[in-house]
Short mmCIF file of C-alpha atoms and ligand atoms in Angstrom, two decimals:
data_model
loop_
_atom_site.label_atom_id
_atom_site.label_comp_id
_atom_site.label_asym_id
_atom_site.label_seq_id
_atom_site.Cartn_x
_atom_site.Cartn_y
_atom_site.Cartn_z
CA MET A 10 95.92 28.41 71.38
CA ALA A 11 97.57 27.30 74.56
CA PHE A 12 97.36 29.52 77.62
CA ASP A 13 94.38 31.60 76.40
CA SER A 14 92.48 31.29 79.64
CA LEU A 15 95.59 31.71 81.81
CA THR A 16 96.55 34.77 79.84
CA GLU A 17 93.10 36.20 80.23
CA LYS A 18 93.06 35.63 84.00
CA LEU A 19 96.67 36.97 84.57
CA GLN A 20 95.79 40.11 82.54
CA ASN A 21 92.89 40.78 84.93
CA VAL A 22 95.00 40.40 87.93
CA PHE A 23 97.61 42.79 86.47
CA LYS A 24 94.90 45.32 85.45
CA ASN A 25 93.81 45.41 89.05
CA LEU A 26 97.39 45.82 90.22
CA ARG A 27 98.15 48.62 87.82
CA SER A 28 95.00 50.50 88.72
CA LYS A 29 96.32 50.91 92.31
CA GLY A 30 98.93 53.61 92.88
CA ARG A 31 100.35 52.05 95.92
CA LEU A 32 100.31 48.41 96.84
CA THR A 33 99.83 47.03 100.37
CA GLU A 34 100.99 43.62 101.40
CA ASP A 35 97.50 42.50 101.29
CA ASP A 36 97.04 43.73 97.67
CA VAL A 37 99.96 41.64 96.62
CA LYS A 38 98.85 38.63 98.56
CA GLU A 39 95.45 38.91 97.01
CA ALA A 40 96.90 39.12 93.47
CA LEU A 41 99.09 36.12 94.21
CA LYS A 42 96.14 34.10 95.39
CA GLU A 43 94.47 34.83 92.02
CA ILE A 44 97.63 33.98 90.13
CA LYS A 45 97.79 30.73 92.06
CA ARG A 46 94.18 29.85 91.18
CA ALA A 47 94.79 30.74 87.55
CA LEU A 48 97.95 28.46 87.42
CA LEU A 49 96.05 25.56 89.00
CA ALA A 50 93.11 25.96 86.63
CA ALA A 51 95.73 25.81 83.80
CA ASP A 52 96.67 22.33 85.16
CA VAL A 53 100.08 23.35 86.43
CA ASN A 54 101.51 20.82 88.92
CA PHE A 55 100.46 21.74 92.43
CA LYS A 56 103.93 21.75 93.93
CA VAL A 57 105.28 23.74 91.07
CA VAL A 58 102.55 26.36 91.67
CA LYS A 59 103.35 26.47 95.36
CA ASP A 60 107.10 27.03 94.78
CA PHE A 61 106.32 29.63 92.07
CA ILE A 62 104.02 31.63 94.26
CA LYS A 63 106.56 31.51 97.07
CA SER A 64 109.40 32.89 94.80
CA VAL A 65 107.19 35.67 93.47
CA GLN A 66 105.97 36.52 96.96
CA GLU A 67 109.55 36.63 98.36
CA ARG A 68 110.56 39.11 95.73
CA ALA A 69 107.37 41.13 95.56
CA ILE A 70 106.73 41.87 99.14
CA GLY A 71 109.80 43.83 99.64
CA GLN A 72 110.37 47.51 100.39
CA ASP A 73 111.78 48.20 96.93
CA VAL A 74 108.87 46.90 95.08
CA MET A 75 106.05 48.25 97.30
CA ASN A 76 107.50 51.67 97.63
CA GLY A 77 108.62 51.91 94.02
CA LEU A 78 107.01 54.32 91.61
CA ASN A 79 105.12 51.67 89.74
CA PRO A 80 104.60 48.73 91.97
CA GLY A 81 102.07 46.96 89.77
CA GLN A 82 104.46 46.99 86.89
CA MET A 83 107.19 45.57 89.16
CA VAL A 84 105.01 42.66 90.15
CA ILE A 85 104.31 41.87 86.56
CA LYS A 86 108.04 42.00 85.93
CA ILE A 87 108.65 39.52 88.66
CA VAL A 88 106.00 37.24 87.46
CA ASN A 89 107.48 37.36 84.01
CA GLU A 90 110.97 36.55 85.29
CA GLU A 91 109.75 33.72 87.45
CA LEU A 92 107.84 32.21 84.58
CA ILE A 93 111.00 32.35 82.48
CA ASN A 94 112.93 30.60 85.32
CA LEU A 95 110.17 27.97 85.63
CA MET A 96 110.46 27.03 82.02
CA GLY A 97 114.26 26.78 82.18
CA SER A 98 115.59 30.34 81.58
CA GLU A 99 117.64 29.52 78.52
CA THR A 100 116.94 27.88 75.29
CA THR A 101 118.35 24.37 75.11
CA GLU A 102 119.75 23.07 71.76
CA ILE A 103 119.96 19.44 70.92
CA GLN A 104 123.61 18.54 71.44
CA LEU A 105 125.16 17.25 68.30
CA GLN A 106 128.48 15.41 67.99
CA PRO A 107 131.29 17.63 66.70
CA GLY A 108 132.15 17.73 62.89
CA LYS A 109 130.90 14.89 60.76
CA ALA A 110 130.62 12.38 63.60
CA ILE A 111 127.24 10.70 63.68
CA THR A 112 124.79 11.90 66.41
CA VAL A 113 122.28 9.27 67.51
CA ILE A 114 118.98 10.59 68.86
CA MET A 115 116.44 8.28 70.39
CA MET A 116 112.89 9.43 70.43
CA ALA A 117 110.73 7.90 73.14
CA GLY A 118 107.09 8.50 74.25
CA LEU A 119 103.70 6.96 74.72
CA GLN A 120 101.64 5.85 71.70
CA GLY A 121 99.77 8.77 70.14
CA ALA A 122 102.01 11.44 71.80
CA GLY A 123 103.14 12.50 68.35
CA LYS A 124 106.49 10.73 68.26
CA THR A 125 106.57 9.76 64.61
CA THR A 126 105.32 13.06 63.39
CA THR A 127 107.81 14.91 65.65
CA THR A 128 110.62 12.69 64.40
CA ALA A 129 110.01 13.75 60.79
CA LYS A 130 109.52 17.42 61.89
CA LEU A 131 112.85 17.36 63.65
CA ALA A 132 114.57 15.77 60.74
CA GLY A 133 113.32 18.73 58.55
CA LYS A 134 114.76 21.20 60.97
CA PHE A 135 118.12 19.59 61.02
CA LYS A 136 118.15 19.25 57.25
CA LEU A 137 117.71 22.97 57.01
CA LYS A 138 120.81 23.23 59.19
CA GLY A 139 122.77 21.31 56.71
CA LYS A 140 122.67 17.86 58.37
CA LYS A 141 121.98 14.64 56.56
CA PRO A 142 119.41 12.82 58.86
CA LEU A 143 118.55 9.20 58.62
CA LEU A 144 115.24 8.20 60.24
CA VAL A 145 114.96 4.78 61.68
CA ALA A 146 111.77 2.81 62.10
CA CYS A 147 112.21 0.99 65.39
CA ASP A 148 108.50 0.60 66.14
CA VAL A 149 108.17 -2.96 65.04
CA TYR A 150 104.75 -3.58 66.58
CA ARG A 151 102.74 -1.29 64.35
CA PRO A 152 103.33 -1.64 60.59
CA ALA A 153 101.35 1.57 60.25
CA ALA A 154 104.02 3.41 62.22
CA ILE A 155 106.69 2.26 59.77
CA LYS A 156 104.58 3.32 56.84
CA GLN A 157 103.86 6.63 58.52
CA LEU A 158 107.51 7.37 59.05
CA GLN A 159 108.22 6.49 55.51
CA VAL A 160 105.57 8.82 54.23
CA ASN A 161 106.69 11.65 56.45
CA GLY A 162 110.30 11.12 55.70
CA GLU A 163 109.59 11.31 51.98
CA LYS A 164 107.70 14.51 52.41
CA GLN A 165 110.70 15.89 54.21
CA GLY A 166 113.14 14.64 51.56
CA VAL A 167 114.88 12.48 54.22
CA GLU A 168 115.87 8.85 53.98
CA VAL A 169 114.07 6.34 56.16
CA PHE A 170 115.77 3.09 57.27
CA SER A 171 113.46 0.14 58.02
CA MET A 172 113.87 -3.60 58.40
CA GLY A 173 110.16 -4.46 58.73
CA GLU A 174 108.67 -6.01 61.86
CA ASN A 175 110.72 -9.15 62.30
CA HIS A 176 113.78 -7.71 63.98
CA LYS A 177 114.55 -6.45 67.45
CA PRO A 178 114.68 -2.60 67.75
CA ALA A 179 118.24 -2.77 69.14
CA ASN A 180 119.44 -4.74 66.10
CA ILE A 181 117.61 -2.27 63.73
CA ALA A 182 119.33 0.58 65.44
CA ARG A 183 122.73 -1.07 65.14
CA ALA A 184 122.14 -1.88 61.45
CA ALA A 185 120.91 1.74 60.78
CA ILE A 186 124.07 3.22 62.21
CA GLU A 187 126.23 0.96 59.92
CA HIS A 188 124.01 2.16 56.98
CA ALA A 189 124.57 5.77 58.10
CA GLN A 190 128.24 5.37 58.22
CA LYS A 191 128.36 4.01 54.65
CA ASN A 192 125.86 6.53 53.42
CA GLY A 193 127.29 9.65 54.87
CA ASN A 194 124.36 10.43 57.25
CA ASP A 195 125.59 12.47 60.23
CA LEU A 196 122.32 12.16 62.24
CA VAL A 197 120.45 9.18 63.13
CA ILE A 198 117.01 9.54 64.63
CA LEU A 199 115.47 6.45 66.13
CA ASP A 200 111.65 6.35 66.15
CA THR A 201 110.89 3.84 68.88
CA ALA A 202 107.68 2.12 69.86
CA GLY A 203 105.30 3.69 72.24
CA ARG A 204 102.65 1.97 74.45
CA LEU A 205 99.39 3.22 75.66
CA HIS A 206 100.75 3.41 79.20
CA ILE A 207 104.19 3.11 80.65
CA ASP A 208 105.20 -0.53 80.99
CA GLU A 209 108.24 -2.49 81.71
CA ASP A 210 108.56 -3.91 78.21
CA MET A 211 108.80 -0.40 76.68
CA MET A 212 111.41 0.68 79.15
CA ALA A 213 113.38 -2.52 78.69
CA GLU A 214 113.31 -2.02 74.96
CA LEU A 215 114.74 1.44 75.19
CA GLU A 216 117.45 0.27 77.66
CA GLU A 217 118.29 -2.49 75.14
CA ILE A 218 118.80 0.07 72.38
CA LYS A 219 120.96 2.10 74.61
CA GLU A 220 123.16 -0.91 75.41
CA GLU A 221 123.40 -1.91 71.80
CA VAL A 222 124.34 1.48 70.31
CA GLU A 223 125.62 4.69 71.76
CA VAL A 224 122.70 7.03 72.05
CA HIS A 225 123.82 10.65 72.44
CA GLN A 226 120.41 12.26 73.13
CA THR A 227 117.20 10.71 74.35
CA ILE A 228 114.25 12.90 73.68
CA LEU A 229 110.95 12.36 75.21
CA VAL A 230 107.74 13.39 73.30
CA ILE A 231 104.74 14.22 75.44
CA ASP A 232 101.24 15.39 74.51
CA ALA A 233 100.39 18.63 76.06
CA MET A 234 96.68 17.83 75.98
CA THR A 235 97.15 15.14 78.55
CA GLY A 236 98.27 17.76 81.10
CA GLN A 237 99.71 16.45 84.29
CA ASP A 238 99.63 12.92 83.04
CA ALA A 239 102.18 13.99 80.55
CA VAL A 240 104.35 15.43 83.28
CA ASN A 241 104.13 12.22 85.27
CA VAL A 242 105.11 10.27 82.21
CA ALA A 243 108.14 12.51 81.79
CA LYS A 244 109.11 12.07 85.40
CA GLU A 245 108.97 8.19 85.03
CA PHE A 246 110.78 8.14 81.76
CA ASN A 247 113.49 10.23 83.20
CA GLU A 248 113.97 8.13 86.23
CA LYS A 249 113.87 4.87 84.43
CA VAL A 250 115.54 5.48 81.11
CA GLY A 251 117.09 8.99 81.47
CA ILE A 252 116.09 11.63 79.07
CA ASP A 253 118.05 14.76 77.89
CA GLY A 254 115.04 16.89 76.82
CA VAL A 255 111.36 17.00 76.13
CA ILE A 256 109.36 17.93 73.16
CA VAL A 257 105.79 19.01 73.97
CA THR A 258 103.35 18.39 71.15
CA LYS A 259 99.89 19.62 70.41
CA LEU A 260 100.33 22.85 72.31
CA ASP A 261 98.12 24.27 69.51
CA GLY A 262 95.13 22.25 70.80
CA ASP A 263 95.84 22.55 74.52
CA THR A 264 94.08 25.56 75.94
CA ARG A 265 95.51 25.18 79.44
CA GLY A 266 99.26 24.70 78.98
CA GLY A 267 99.98 23.11 82.29
CA ALA A 268 102.28 20.41 81.02
CA ALA A 269 104.54 22.98 79.29
CA LEU A 270 104.77 25.06 82.48
CA SER A 271 105.45 22.15 84.88
CA VAL A 272 107.68 19.72 82.96
CA LYS A 273 111.04 21.42 83.58
CA ALA A 274 110.40 21.98 87.28
CA VAL A 275 109.25 18.36 87.77
CA THR A 276 111.86 16.54 85.73
CA GLY A 277 114.75 18.99 85.67
CA LYS A 278 114.88 18.37 81.96
CA PRO A 279 114.32 21.23 79.49
CA ILE A 280 111.68 21.58 76.74
CA LEU A 281 113.58 21.57 73.46
CA TYR A 282 110.76 22.22 70.93
CA VAL A 283 106.99 22.50 70.97
CA GLY A 284 104.62 21.04 68.41
CA MET A 285 102.16 23.66 67.20
CA GLY A 286 100.19 21.71 64.65
CA GLU A 287 99.92 18.72 62.36
CA LYS A 288 101.89 20.02 59.49
CA LEU A 289 105.53 18.97 59.29
CA SER A 290 106.59 22.52 59.61
CA ASP A 291 104.67 23.06 62.82
CA LEU A 292 107.62 22.60 65.22
CA GLU A 293 109.01 25.57 67.09
CA GLN A 294 112.17 25.83 69.05
CA PHE A 295 111.30 26.60 72.70
CA TYR A 296 112.25 29.94 74.16
CA PRO A 297 111.25 30.28 77.74
CA ASP A 298 111.30 34.07 77.66
CA ARG A 299 109.14 34.20 74.52
CA MET A 300 106.72 31.72 75.97
CA ALA A 301 106.45 33.75 79.11
CA SER A 302 105.65 36.83 76.99
CA ARG A 303 102.92 34.85 75.28
CA ILE A 304 101.52 33.64 78.48
CA LEU A 305 101.41 37.17 79.83
CA GLY A 306 99.71 38.37 76.66
CA MET A 307 102.68 40.38 75.52
CA GLY A 308 102.82 38.58 72.16
CA ASP A 309 105.66 36.77 70.59
CA VAL A 310 106.95 38.86 67.77
CA LEU A 311 110.29 37.22 67.53
CA SER A 312 108.87 33.71 66.90
CA LEU A 313 106.62 35.26 64.32
CA ILE A 314 109.61 36.76 62.47
CA GLU A 315 111.42 33.44 62.65
CA LYS A 316 108.45 31.57 61.38
CA ALA A 317 108.16 34.02 58.47
CA GLU A 318 111.86 33.61 57.67
CA ALA A 319 111.69 29.83 57.82
CA GLU A 320 108.54 29.51 55.63
CA ILE A 321 109.45 32.03 53.10
CA ASP A 322 111.43 30.66 50.25
CA GLU A 323 114.74 32.60 50.46
CA GLU A 324 115.30 32.49 46.76
CA LYS A 325 111.81 33.86 45.98
CA ALA A 326 112.25 36.54 48.67
CA ARG A 327 115.49 37.66 47.17
CA GLU A 328 113.90 37.76 43.71
CA MET A 329 111.03 39.76 45.07
CA THR A 330 113.32 42.30 46.70
CA GLN A 331 115.13 42.73 43.48
CA LYS A 332 111.90 43.29 41.57
CA LEU A 333 110.74 45.75 44.31
CA LYS A 334 113.94 47.77 43.91
CA LYS A 335 113.51 47.92 40.18
CA ASN A 336 109.86 48.55 40.54
CA GLN A 337 108.97 45.44 38.58
CA PHE A 338 106.69 43.89 41.15
CA ASP A 339 103.71 42.47 39.36
CA PHE A 340 100.57 40.42 39.96
CA ASP A 341 102.44 37.12 39.82
CA ASP A 342 104.62 38.28 42.73
CA TYR A 343 101.51 39.46 44.50
CA LEU A 344 100.00 36.01 44.09
CA GLU A 345 103.23 34.47 45.48
CA SER A 346 103.13 36.80 48.49
CA ILE A 347 99.63 35.58 49.30
CA LYS A 348 100.71 32.05 48.89
CA GLN A 349 103.66 32.56 51.27
CA MET A 350 101.37 34.15 53.81
CA LYS A 351 99.05 31.08 53.57
CA ASN A 352 102.12 28.91 54.15
CA MET A 353 102.61 30.62 57.44
CA GLY A 354 99.30 29.25 58.63
CA GLY A 355 97.14 32.14 57.57
CA LEU A 356 96.20 35.31 59.12
CA GLY A 357 94.69 33.78 62.28
CA ASN A 358 98.00 32.12 63.24
CA ILE A 359 99.98 35.28 62.62
CA MET A 360 97.63 37.41 64.60
CA ASN A 361 97.78 35.06 67.56
CA MET A 362 101.54 35.86 67.87
CA LEU A 363 101.05 39.59 67.73
CA PRO A 364 101.20 41.58 70.92
CA GLY A 365 97.80 42.50 72.17
CA LEU A 366 95.92 40.22 69.78
CA GLY A 367 96.99 36.78 71.07
CA GLY A 368 95.80 36.96 74.63
CA MET A 369 92.62 38.84 74.25
CA GLY A 370 89.39 37.90 76.08
CA SER A 371 87.12 35.45 74.54
CA LYS A 372 84.69 38.08 73.41
CA MET A 373 87.33 40.09 71.67
CA LYS A 374 88.83 37.01 70.24
CA GLY A 375 85.47 35.99 68.72
CA LEU A 376 85.44 39.26 66.92
CA ASP A 377 89.01 38.79 65.82
CA ASP A 378 88.14 35.36 64.37
CA GLU A 379 85.31 36.95 62.38
CA GLN A 380 87.64 39.71 61.16
CA THR A 381 90.28 37.11 60.29
CA ALA A 382 87.84 34.96 58.35
CA GLU A 383 86.71 38.08 56.38
CA ALA A 384 90.29 39.01 55.63
CA GLU A 385 91.02 35.50 54.46
CA ARG A 386 87.92 35.44 52.25
CA LYS A 387 89.12 38.67 50.82
CA MET A 388 92.49 37.09 50.15
CA GLY A 389 90.75 34.24 48.38
CA ARG A 390 88.84 36.67 46.10
CA MET A 391 92.09 38.40 45.30
CA GLU A 392 93.62 35.17 44.26
CA ALA A 393 90.64 34.49 42.04
CA ILE A 394 90.92 37.91 40.40
CA ILE A 395 94.68 37.38 39.70
CA HIS A 396 93.97 33.94 38.37
CA SER A 397 91.51 35.44 35.87
CA MET A 398 94.17 37.70 34.44
CA THR A 399 96.18 36.66 31.41
CA PRO A 400 100.01 36.12 31.98
CA ALA A 401 100.56 39.36 30.07
CA GLU A 402 98.16 41.27 32.29
CA ARG A 403 99.81 39.93 35.40
CA ALA A 404 103.25 40.90 34.23
CA ASN A 405 102.13 44.37 33.16
CA PRO A 406 99.21 45.69 35.16
CA ASP A 407 99.35 48.94 33.24
CA ILE A 408 97.59 47.30 30.30
CA LEU A 409 94.46 46.65 32.39
CA SER A 410 91.80 48.60 30.26
CA PRO A 411 88.18 48.78 31.42
CA SER A 412 87.14 45.96 29.09
CA ARG A 413 89.94 43.77 30.39
CA LYS A 414 88.84 44.51 33.96
CA HIS A 415 85.24 43.52 32.99
CA ARG A 416 86.50 40.28 31.62
CA ILE A 417 88.48 39.55 34.78
CA ALA A 418 85.65 40.49 37.20
CA LYS A 419 83.39 38.02 35.29
CA GLY A 420 85.99 35.34 35.37
CA ALA A 421 86.60 35.70 39.12
CA GLY A 422 82.87 36.01 39.85
CA VAL A 423 83.22 39.35 41.65
CA ASP A 424 81.95 42.84 40.95
CA ILE A 425 84.09 45.12 38.85
CA SER A 426 84.47 47.59 41.76
CA GLU A 427 86.34 44.90 43.55
CA VAL A 428 88.79 44.50 40.69
CA ASN A 429 89.25 48.23 40.62
CA ARG A 430 89.77 48.33 44.36
CA MET A 431 92.37 45.60 44.19
CA ILE A 432 94.25 47.29 41.42
CA LYS A 433 94.27 50.51 43.34
CA GLN A 434 95.52 48.81 46.50
CA PHE A 435 98.11 46.98 44.48
CA ASN A 436 99.47 50.30 43.09
CA GLU A 437 99.42 51.87 46.58
CA MET A 438 101.29 48.88 47.90
CA LYS A 439 103.82 48.97 45.15
CA LYS A 440 104.57 52.63 46.01
CA LEU A 441 104.96 51.72 49.62
CA MET A 442 107.13 48.75 48.94
CA LYS A 443 109.31 50.83 46.68
CA GLN A 444 110.23 52.94 49.65
CA PHE A 445 111.08 49.80 51.69
CA GLY A 446 113.08 48.51 48.76
CA LYS A 447 115.40 51.52 48.84
CA PRO A 448 118.90 50.73 49.74
CA GLY A 449 119.52 51.02 53.39
CA LYS A 450 116.08 49.77 54.39
CA LYS A 451 116.13 46.13 54.98
CA LYS A 452 112.93 44.39 53.86
CA LYS A 453 112.95 40.75 53.13
CA PHE A 454 109.39 40.14 52.07
CA GLY A 455 106.09 41.82 51.60
CA PHE A 456 102.57 41.05 52.75
CA PRO A 457 99.70 41.76 50.42
CA PHE A 458 98.06 44.06 53.04
P1 GDP B 507 103.04 8.43 67.84
O1 GDP B 507 102.17 7.33 68.15
O2 GDP B 507 103.55 9.02 69.22
O3 GDP B 507 104.11 8.20 66.93
O4 GDP B 507 102.14 9.64 67.32
P2 GDP B 507 101.91 10.23 65.90
O5 GDP B 507 103.15 10.92 65.36
O6 GDP B 507 101.25 9.24 65.00
O7 GDP B 507 100.81 11.40 66.15
C1 GDP B 507 99.56 11.14 66.68
C2 GDP B 507 98.59 12.18 66.21
O8 GDP B 507 98.94 13.42 66.69
C3 GDP B 507 98.63 12.39 64.64
O9 GDP B 507 97.32 12.58 64.25
C4 GDP B 507 99.51 13.68 64.56
O10 GDP B 507 99.16 14.35 63.33
C5 GDP B 507 99.10 14.44 65.72
N1 GDP B 507 100.15 15.43 66.14
C6 GDP B 507 101.43 15.22 66.35
N2 GDP B 507 101.93 16.45 66.79
C7 GDP B 507 101.00 17.36 66.76
C8 GDP B 507 100.98 18.74 67.09
O11 GDP B 507 101.93 19.41 67.47
N3 GDP B 507 99.77 19.32 67.06
C9 GDP B 507 98.61 18.71 66.59
N4 GDP B 507 97.51 19.45 66.49
N5 GDP B 507 98.59 17.41 66.30
C10 GDP B 507 99.83 16.71 66.33
#
């Protein structure tokens, strides 16, 4: 997870600050020195770090903070606010044309940054919002890229427009927009060709597309794992082609996080989304305040809730709530809730977003991983047990006699005590959920634990 090491270091600095009743100017300066080191180690742009520390220092070394009741806490608050500022303060939405008018988005970026994957991810997001996207294969140099867009588009249930490799990208873009007009698409996303490095041809090609068709938003995709290189790429793209926003991919694999922290300050352009994995659902809207909370180890409960809401099938959730209210929740529903939890990326992913669990030190984190793995194994055994039940048993757990339980345990390859334990837990959970299901208490979904 991004920022792990930064979070750990910042938490140490804050622990020190909190342990002091009063803060001297030297205490604050010492803490800022450590924060500076931590940010540089996280590969944040040097000038960005310098400005950041300066802003925090100006605010922290004041009478109000140092003489306040809880100066350590105040410094943390200032760091939090400045981190939010650094990343752009507000969430920036991709600007769409009003009504049914077609919005044209051009995706740009170096080869391998995650452009094609992100294009499909983005289409999925807009489809959920009721748009009818058309993805356009403008990368005419790599047949594999066209194929990849087609495969991903199909997975997302979104149409892909392609003219093969023998046309100029600008012409493909023009033809795609005509197709969109006829076809009722209100969003056209152009997947352009990347290169290994920035070169004149790539920039010229993007310019040509912009001259040929009206591009409403140019979005640059950068790879977080390439750190400051990614930020330099963003700066150059912005100067040469002009960009409206950035999507930072592979934040899941980048333990430092410097690119995400620097790009807004260096380019002046906001981060719109972040890529958190290879799955097409692994794209999160970027909230500077939530990201700051994550970095400071305060968790990101809001993103977690949003993820849950997006991943959980609304229809099924409603059905389940109804069943809970009527106390008809059965093992099939239990199985479904395990499945939905898996869709959310498993327990490990969920735990990372919970306050106090995400930013733990490596030792604690190792323990967590072990516990997570154990819980996930347990979940797998539960699934096996439920799969060994007959449909009648799943629908009506009350008929589970000892001989049936024996048969189920044998089928699932577990001890009968485990079957008994699960049934007991299930009944307890049902009781608990019944309370949640009562009118007046809003509960959209239930976890198996
Ligand atoms: P393009 O050359 O810029 O179009 O890049 P691709 O879309 O082909 O992506 C390159 C690789 O990065 C693929 O293996 C993707 O699955 C992977 N990738 C893209 N976004 C993410 C992300 O957010 N996280 C992770 N872990 N991998 C990603």
